[in-house]
PDB file of C-alpha atoms in Angstrom:
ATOM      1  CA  UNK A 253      16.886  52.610 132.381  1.00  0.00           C
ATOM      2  CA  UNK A 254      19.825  49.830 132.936  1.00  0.00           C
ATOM      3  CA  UNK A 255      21.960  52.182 130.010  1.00  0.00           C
ATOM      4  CA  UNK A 256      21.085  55.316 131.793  1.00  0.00           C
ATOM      5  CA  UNK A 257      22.094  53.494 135.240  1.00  0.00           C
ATOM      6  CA  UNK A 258      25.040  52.620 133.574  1.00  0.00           C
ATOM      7  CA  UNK A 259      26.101  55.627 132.079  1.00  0.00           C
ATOM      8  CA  UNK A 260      25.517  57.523 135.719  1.00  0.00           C
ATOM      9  CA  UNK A 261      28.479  54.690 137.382  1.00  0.00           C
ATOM     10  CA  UNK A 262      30.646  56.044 134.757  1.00  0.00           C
ATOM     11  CA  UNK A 263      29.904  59.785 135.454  1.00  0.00           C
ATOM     12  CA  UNK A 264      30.440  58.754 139.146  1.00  0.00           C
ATOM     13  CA  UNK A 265      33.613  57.405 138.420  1.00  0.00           C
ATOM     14  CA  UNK A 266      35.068  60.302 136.329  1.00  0.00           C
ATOM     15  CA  UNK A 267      33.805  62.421 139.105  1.00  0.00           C
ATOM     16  CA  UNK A 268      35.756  60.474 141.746  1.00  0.00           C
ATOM     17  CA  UNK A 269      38.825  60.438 139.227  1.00  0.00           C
ATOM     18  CA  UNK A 270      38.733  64.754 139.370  1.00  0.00           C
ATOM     19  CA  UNK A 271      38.303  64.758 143.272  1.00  0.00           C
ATOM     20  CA  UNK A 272      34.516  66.332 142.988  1.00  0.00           C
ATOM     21  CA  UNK A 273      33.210  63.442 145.398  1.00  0.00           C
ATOM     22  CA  UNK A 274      29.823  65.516 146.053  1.00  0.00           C
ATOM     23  CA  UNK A 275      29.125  65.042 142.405  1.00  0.00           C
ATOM     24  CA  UNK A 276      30.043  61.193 142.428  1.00  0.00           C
ATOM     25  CA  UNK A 277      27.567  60.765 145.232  1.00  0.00           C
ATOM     26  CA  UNK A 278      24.764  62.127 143.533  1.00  0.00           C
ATOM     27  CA  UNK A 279      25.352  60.283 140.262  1.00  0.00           C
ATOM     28  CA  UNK A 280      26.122  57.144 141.965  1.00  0.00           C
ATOM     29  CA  UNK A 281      22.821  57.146 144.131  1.00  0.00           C
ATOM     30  CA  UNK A 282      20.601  58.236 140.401  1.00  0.00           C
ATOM     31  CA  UNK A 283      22.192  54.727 139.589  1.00  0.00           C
ATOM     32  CA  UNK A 284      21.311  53.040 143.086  1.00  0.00           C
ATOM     33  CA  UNK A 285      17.898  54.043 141.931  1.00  0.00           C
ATOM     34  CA  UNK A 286      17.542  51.551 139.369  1.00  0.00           C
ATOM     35  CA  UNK A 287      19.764  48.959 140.135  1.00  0.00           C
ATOM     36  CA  UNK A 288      22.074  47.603 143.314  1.00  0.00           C
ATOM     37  CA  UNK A 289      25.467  46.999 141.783  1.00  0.00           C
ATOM     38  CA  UNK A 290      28.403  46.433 143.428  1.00  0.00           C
ATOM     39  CA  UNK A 291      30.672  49.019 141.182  1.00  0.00           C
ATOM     40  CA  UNK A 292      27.433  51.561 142.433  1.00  0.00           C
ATOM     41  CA  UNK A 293      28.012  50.775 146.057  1.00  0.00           C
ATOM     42  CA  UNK A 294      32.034  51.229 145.777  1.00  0.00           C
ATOM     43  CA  UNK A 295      31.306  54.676 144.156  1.00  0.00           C
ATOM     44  CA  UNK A 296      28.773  55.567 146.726  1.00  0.00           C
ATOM     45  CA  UNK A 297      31.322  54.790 149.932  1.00  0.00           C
ATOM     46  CA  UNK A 298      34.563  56.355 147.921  1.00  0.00           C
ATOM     47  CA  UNK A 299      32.476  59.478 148.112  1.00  0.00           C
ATOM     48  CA  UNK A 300      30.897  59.338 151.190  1.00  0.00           C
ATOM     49  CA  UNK A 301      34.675  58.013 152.783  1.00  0.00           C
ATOM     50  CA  UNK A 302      35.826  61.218 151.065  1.00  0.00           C
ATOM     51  CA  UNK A 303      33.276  63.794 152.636  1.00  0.00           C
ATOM     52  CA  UNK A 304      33.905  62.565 155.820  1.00  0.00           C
ATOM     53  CA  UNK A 305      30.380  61.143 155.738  1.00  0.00           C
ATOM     54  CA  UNK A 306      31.511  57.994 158.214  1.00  0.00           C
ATOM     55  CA  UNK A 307      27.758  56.867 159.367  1.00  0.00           C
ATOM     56  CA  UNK A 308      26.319  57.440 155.732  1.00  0.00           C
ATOM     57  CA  UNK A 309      29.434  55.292 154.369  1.00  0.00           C
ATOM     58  CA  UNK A 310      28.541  52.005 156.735  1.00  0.00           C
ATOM     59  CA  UNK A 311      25.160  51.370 154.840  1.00  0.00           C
ATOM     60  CA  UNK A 312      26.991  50.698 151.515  1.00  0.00           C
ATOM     61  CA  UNK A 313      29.672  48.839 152.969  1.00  0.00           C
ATOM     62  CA  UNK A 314      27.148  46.662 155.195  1.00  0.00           C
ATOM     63  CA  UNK A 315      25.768  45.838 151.538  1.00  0.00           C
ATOM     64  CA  UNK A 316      28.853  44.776 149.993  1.00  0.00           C
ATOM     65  CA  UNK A 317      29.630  42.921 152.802  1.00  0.00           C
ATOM     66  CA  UNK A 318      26.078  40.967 153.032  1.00  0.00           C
ATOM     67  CA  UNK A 319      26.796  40.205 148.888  1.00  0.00           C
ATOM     68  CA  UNK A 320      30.224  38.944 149.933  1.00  0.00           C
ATOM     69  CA  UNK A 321      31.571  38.824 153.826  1.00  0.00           C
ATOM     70  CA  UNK A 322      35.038  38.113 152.635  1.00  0.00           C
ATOM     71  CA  UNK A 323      35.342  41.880 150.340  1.00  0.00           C
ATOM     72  CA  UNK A 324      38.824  43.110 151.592  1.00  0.00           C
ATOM     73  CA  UNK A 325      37.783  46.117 149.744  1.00  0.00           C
ATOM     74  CA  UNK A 326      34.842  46.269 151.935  1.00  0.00           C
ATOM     75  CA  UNK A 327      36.825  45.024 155.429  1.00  0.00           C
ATOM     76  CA  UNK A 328      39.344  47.521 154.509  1.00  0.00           C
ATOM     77  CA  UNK A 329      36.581  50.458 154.333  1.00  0.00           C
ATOM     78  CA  UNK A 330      34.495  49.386 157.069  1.00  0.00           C
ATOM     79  CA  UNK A 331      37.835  49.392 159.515  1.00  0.00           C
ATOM     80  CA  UNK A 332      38.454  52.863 157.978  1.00  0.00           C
ATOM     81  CA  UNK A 333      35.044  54.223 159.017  1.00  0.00           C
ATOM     82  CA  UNK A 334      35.317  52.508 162.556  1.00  0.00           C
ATOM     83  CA  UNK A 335      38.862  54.018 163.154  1.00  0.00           C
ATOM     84  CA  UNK A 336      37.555  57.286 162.153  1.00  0.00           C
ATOM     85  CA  UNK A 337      34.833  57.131 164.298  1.00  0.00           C
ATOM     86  CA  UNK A 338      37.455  56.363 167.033  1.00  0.00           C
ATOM     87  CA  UNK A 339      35.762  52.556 167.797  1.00  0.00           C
ATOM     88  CA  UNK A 340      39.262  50.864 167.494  1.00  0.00           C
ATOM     89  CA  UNK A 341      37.986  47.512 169.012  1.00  0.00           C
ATOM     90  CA  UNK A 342      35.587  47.425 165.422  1.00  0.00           C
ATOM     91  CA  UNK A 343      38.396  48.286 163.134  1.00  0.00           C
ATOM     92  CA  UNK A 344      40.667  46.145 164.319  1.00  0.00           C
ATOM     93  CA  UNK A 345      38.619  43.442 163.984  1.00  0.00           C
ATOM     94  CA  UNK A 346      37.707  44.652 160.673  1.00  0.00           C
ATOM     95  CA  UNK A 347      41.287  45.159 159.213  1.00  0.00           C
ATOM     96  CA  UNK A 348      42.039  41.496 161.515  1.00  0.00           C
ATOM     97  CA  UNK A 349      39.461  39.926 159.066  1.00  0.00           C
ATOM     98  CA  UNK A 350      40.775  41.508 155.999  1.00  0.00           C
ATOM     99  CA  UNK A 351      44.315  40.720 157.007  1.00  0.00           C
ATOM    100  CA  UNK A 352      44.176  36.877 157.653  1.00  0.00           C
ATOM    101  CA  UNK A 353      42.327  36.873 153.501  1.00  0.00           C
ATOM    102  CA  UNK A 354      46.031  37.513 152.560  1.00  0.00           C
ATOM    103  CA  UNK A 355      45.364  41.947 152.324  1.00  0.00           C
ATOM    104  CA  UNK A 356      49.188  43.103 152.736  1.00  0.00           C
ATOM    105  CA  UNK A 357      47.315  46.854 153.104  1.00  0.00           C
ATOM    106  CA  UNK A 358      45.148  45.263 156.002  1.00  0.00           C
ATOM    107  CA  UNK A 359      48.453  43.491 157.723  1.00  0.00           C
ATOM    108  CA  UNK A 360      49.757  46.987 157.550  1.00  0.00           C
ATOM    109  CA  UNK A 361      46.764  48.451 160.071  1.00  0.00           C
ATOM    110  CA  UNK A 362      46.717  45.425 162.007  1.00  0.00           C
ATOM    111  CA  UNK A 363      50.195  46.226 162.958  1.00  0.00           C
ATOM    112  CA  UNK A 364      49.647  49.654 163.702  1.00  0.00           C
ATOM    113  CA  UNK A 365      46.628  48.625 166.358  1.00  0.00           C
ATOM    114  CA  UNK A 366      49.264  47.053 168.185  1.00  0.00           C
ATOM    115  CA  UNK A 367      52.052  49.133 168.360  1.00  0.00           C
ATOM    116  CA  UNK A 368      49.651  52.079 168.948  1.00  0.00           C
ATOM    117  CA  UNK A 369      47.669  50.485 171.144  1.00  0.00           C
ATOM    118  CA  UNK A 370      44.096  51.054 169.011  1.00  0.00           C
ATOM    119  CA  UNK A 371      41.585  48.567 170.171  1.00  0.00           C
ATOM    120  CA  UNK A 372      44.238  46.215 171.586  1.00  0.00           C
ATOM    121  CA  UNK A 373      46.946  46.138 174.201  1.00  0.00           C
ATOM    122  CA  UNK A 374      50.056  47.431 172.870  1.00  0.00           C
ATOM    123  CA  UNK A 375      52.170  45.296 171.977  1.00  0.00           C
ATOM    124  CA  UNK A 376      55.515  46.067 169.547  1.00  0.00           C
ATOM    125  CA  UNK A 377      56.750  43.090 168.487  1.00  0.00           C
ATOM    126  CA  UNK A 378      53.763  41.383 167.408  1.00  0.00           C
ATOM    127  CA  UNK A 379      52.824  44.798 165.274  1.00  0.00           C
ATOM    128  CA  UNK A 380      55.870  44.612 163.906  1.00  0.00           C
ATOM    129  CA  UNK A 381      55.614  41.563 162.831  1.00  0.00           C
ATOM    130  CA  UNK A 382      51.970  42.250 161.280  1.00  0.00           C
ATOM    131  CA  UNK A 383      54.001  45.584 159.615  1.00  0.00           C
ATOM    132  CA  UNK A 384      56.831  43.295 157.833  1.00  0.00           C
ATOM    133  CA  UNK A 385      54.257  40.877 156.945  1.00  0.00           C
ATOM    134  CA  UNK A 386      53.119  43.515 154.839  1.00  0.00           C
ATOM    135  CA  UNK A 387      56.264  45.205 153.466  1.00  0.00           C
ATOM    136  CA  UNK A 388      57.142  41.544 152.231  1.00  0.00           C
ATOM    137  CA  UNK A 389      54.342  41.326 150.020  1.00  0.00           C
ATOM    138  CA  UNK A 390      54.799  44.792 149.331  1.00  0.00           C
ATOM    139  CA  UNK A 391      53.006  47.349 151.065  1.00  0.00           C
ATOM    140  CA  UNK A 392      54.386  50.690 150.254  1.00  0.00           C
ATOM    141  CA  UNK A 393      53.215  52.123 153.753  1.00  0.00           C
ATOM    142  CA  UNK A 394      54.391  49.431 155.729  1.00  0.00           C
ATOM    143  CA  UNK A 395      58.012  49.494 153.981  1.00  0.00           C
ATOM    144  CA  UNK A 396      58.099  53.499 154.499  1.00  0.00           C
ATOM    145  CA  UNK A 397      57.423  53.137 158.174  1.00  0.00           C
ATOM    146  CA  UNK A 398      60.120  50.051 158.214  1.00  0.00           C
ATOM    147  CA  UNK A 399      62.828  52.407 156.750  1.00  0.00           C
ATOM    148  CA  UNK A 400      61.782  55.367 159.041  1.00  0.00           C
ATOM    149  CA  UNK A 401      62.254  52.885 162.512  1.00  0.00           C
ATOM    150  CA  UNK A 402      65.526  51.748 161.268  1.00  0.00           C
ATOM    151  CA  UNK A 403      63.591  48.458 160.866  1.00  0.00           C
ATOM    152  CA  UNK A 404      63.952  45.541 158.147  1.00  0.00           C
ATOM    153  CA  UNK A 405      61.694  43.175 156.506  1.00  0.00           C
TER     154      UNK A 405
END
């Protein structure tokens, strides 16, 4: 059963890697069925993330989270969900939490709460500085939107 498990994560995977995420899903909950693993819980919230399945995706992420509060995978995901569920108070403090482990994608959406506004007062300069927090450690996103405000880091 554990081989069979195993051999249904890497179908998942694959099936992630070719974009069929409806496919992933169902291979990665056959493995859920015999065994919690974290590389099974990833697979199940890429897919569900990727159908748009936002209330479905919390469950896995709540589990990854209860193995290991600090995930920034995990933080990163659950602020996702929250943002596109429009509860910006929840994913800013999700992305906050994943930002101050050292996540440069994290600092990145931290910033863009409070320039935006999203959960938090708006408030430029302190987004900014969030934003080329990021771009320092490299953060592709977060040196893109830099270059497009005329900004530096």
């Amino acid at each position: 059963r554990r081989l069979q498990s195993h051999l249904h994560v890497e179908m998942a995977e694959a099936a992630t890697r070719r974009n069929d995420y409806v496919e992933s899903l169902r291979l990665a909950k056959l493995a859920a069925g015999y065994f919690e693993s974290e590389r099974v819980l990833q697979e199940m919230t890429v897919s569900m993330l990727n159908l748009k399945r936002n209330d479905e995706a919390l469950a896995p992420i709540a589990e990854l989270l209860a193995r290991n509060p600090d995930s920034q995978m995990a933080l990163r995901w659950q602020g996702m969900v929250y943002h596109r569920q429009n509860k910006m108070d929840l994913a800013l403090q999700s992305f906050q939490h994943c930002a101050d482990l050292g996540s440069a994608v994290c600092m990145n959406e931290v910033g863009a709460a409070y320039i935006n506004g999203w959960g938090v007062a708006p408030d430029k300069a302190k987004g900014l500085q969030y934003v080329k927090a990021a771009a320092r450690l490299g953060e592709r996103h977060a040196i893109e939107s830099l270059k497009r405000h005329g900004e530096t880091y």
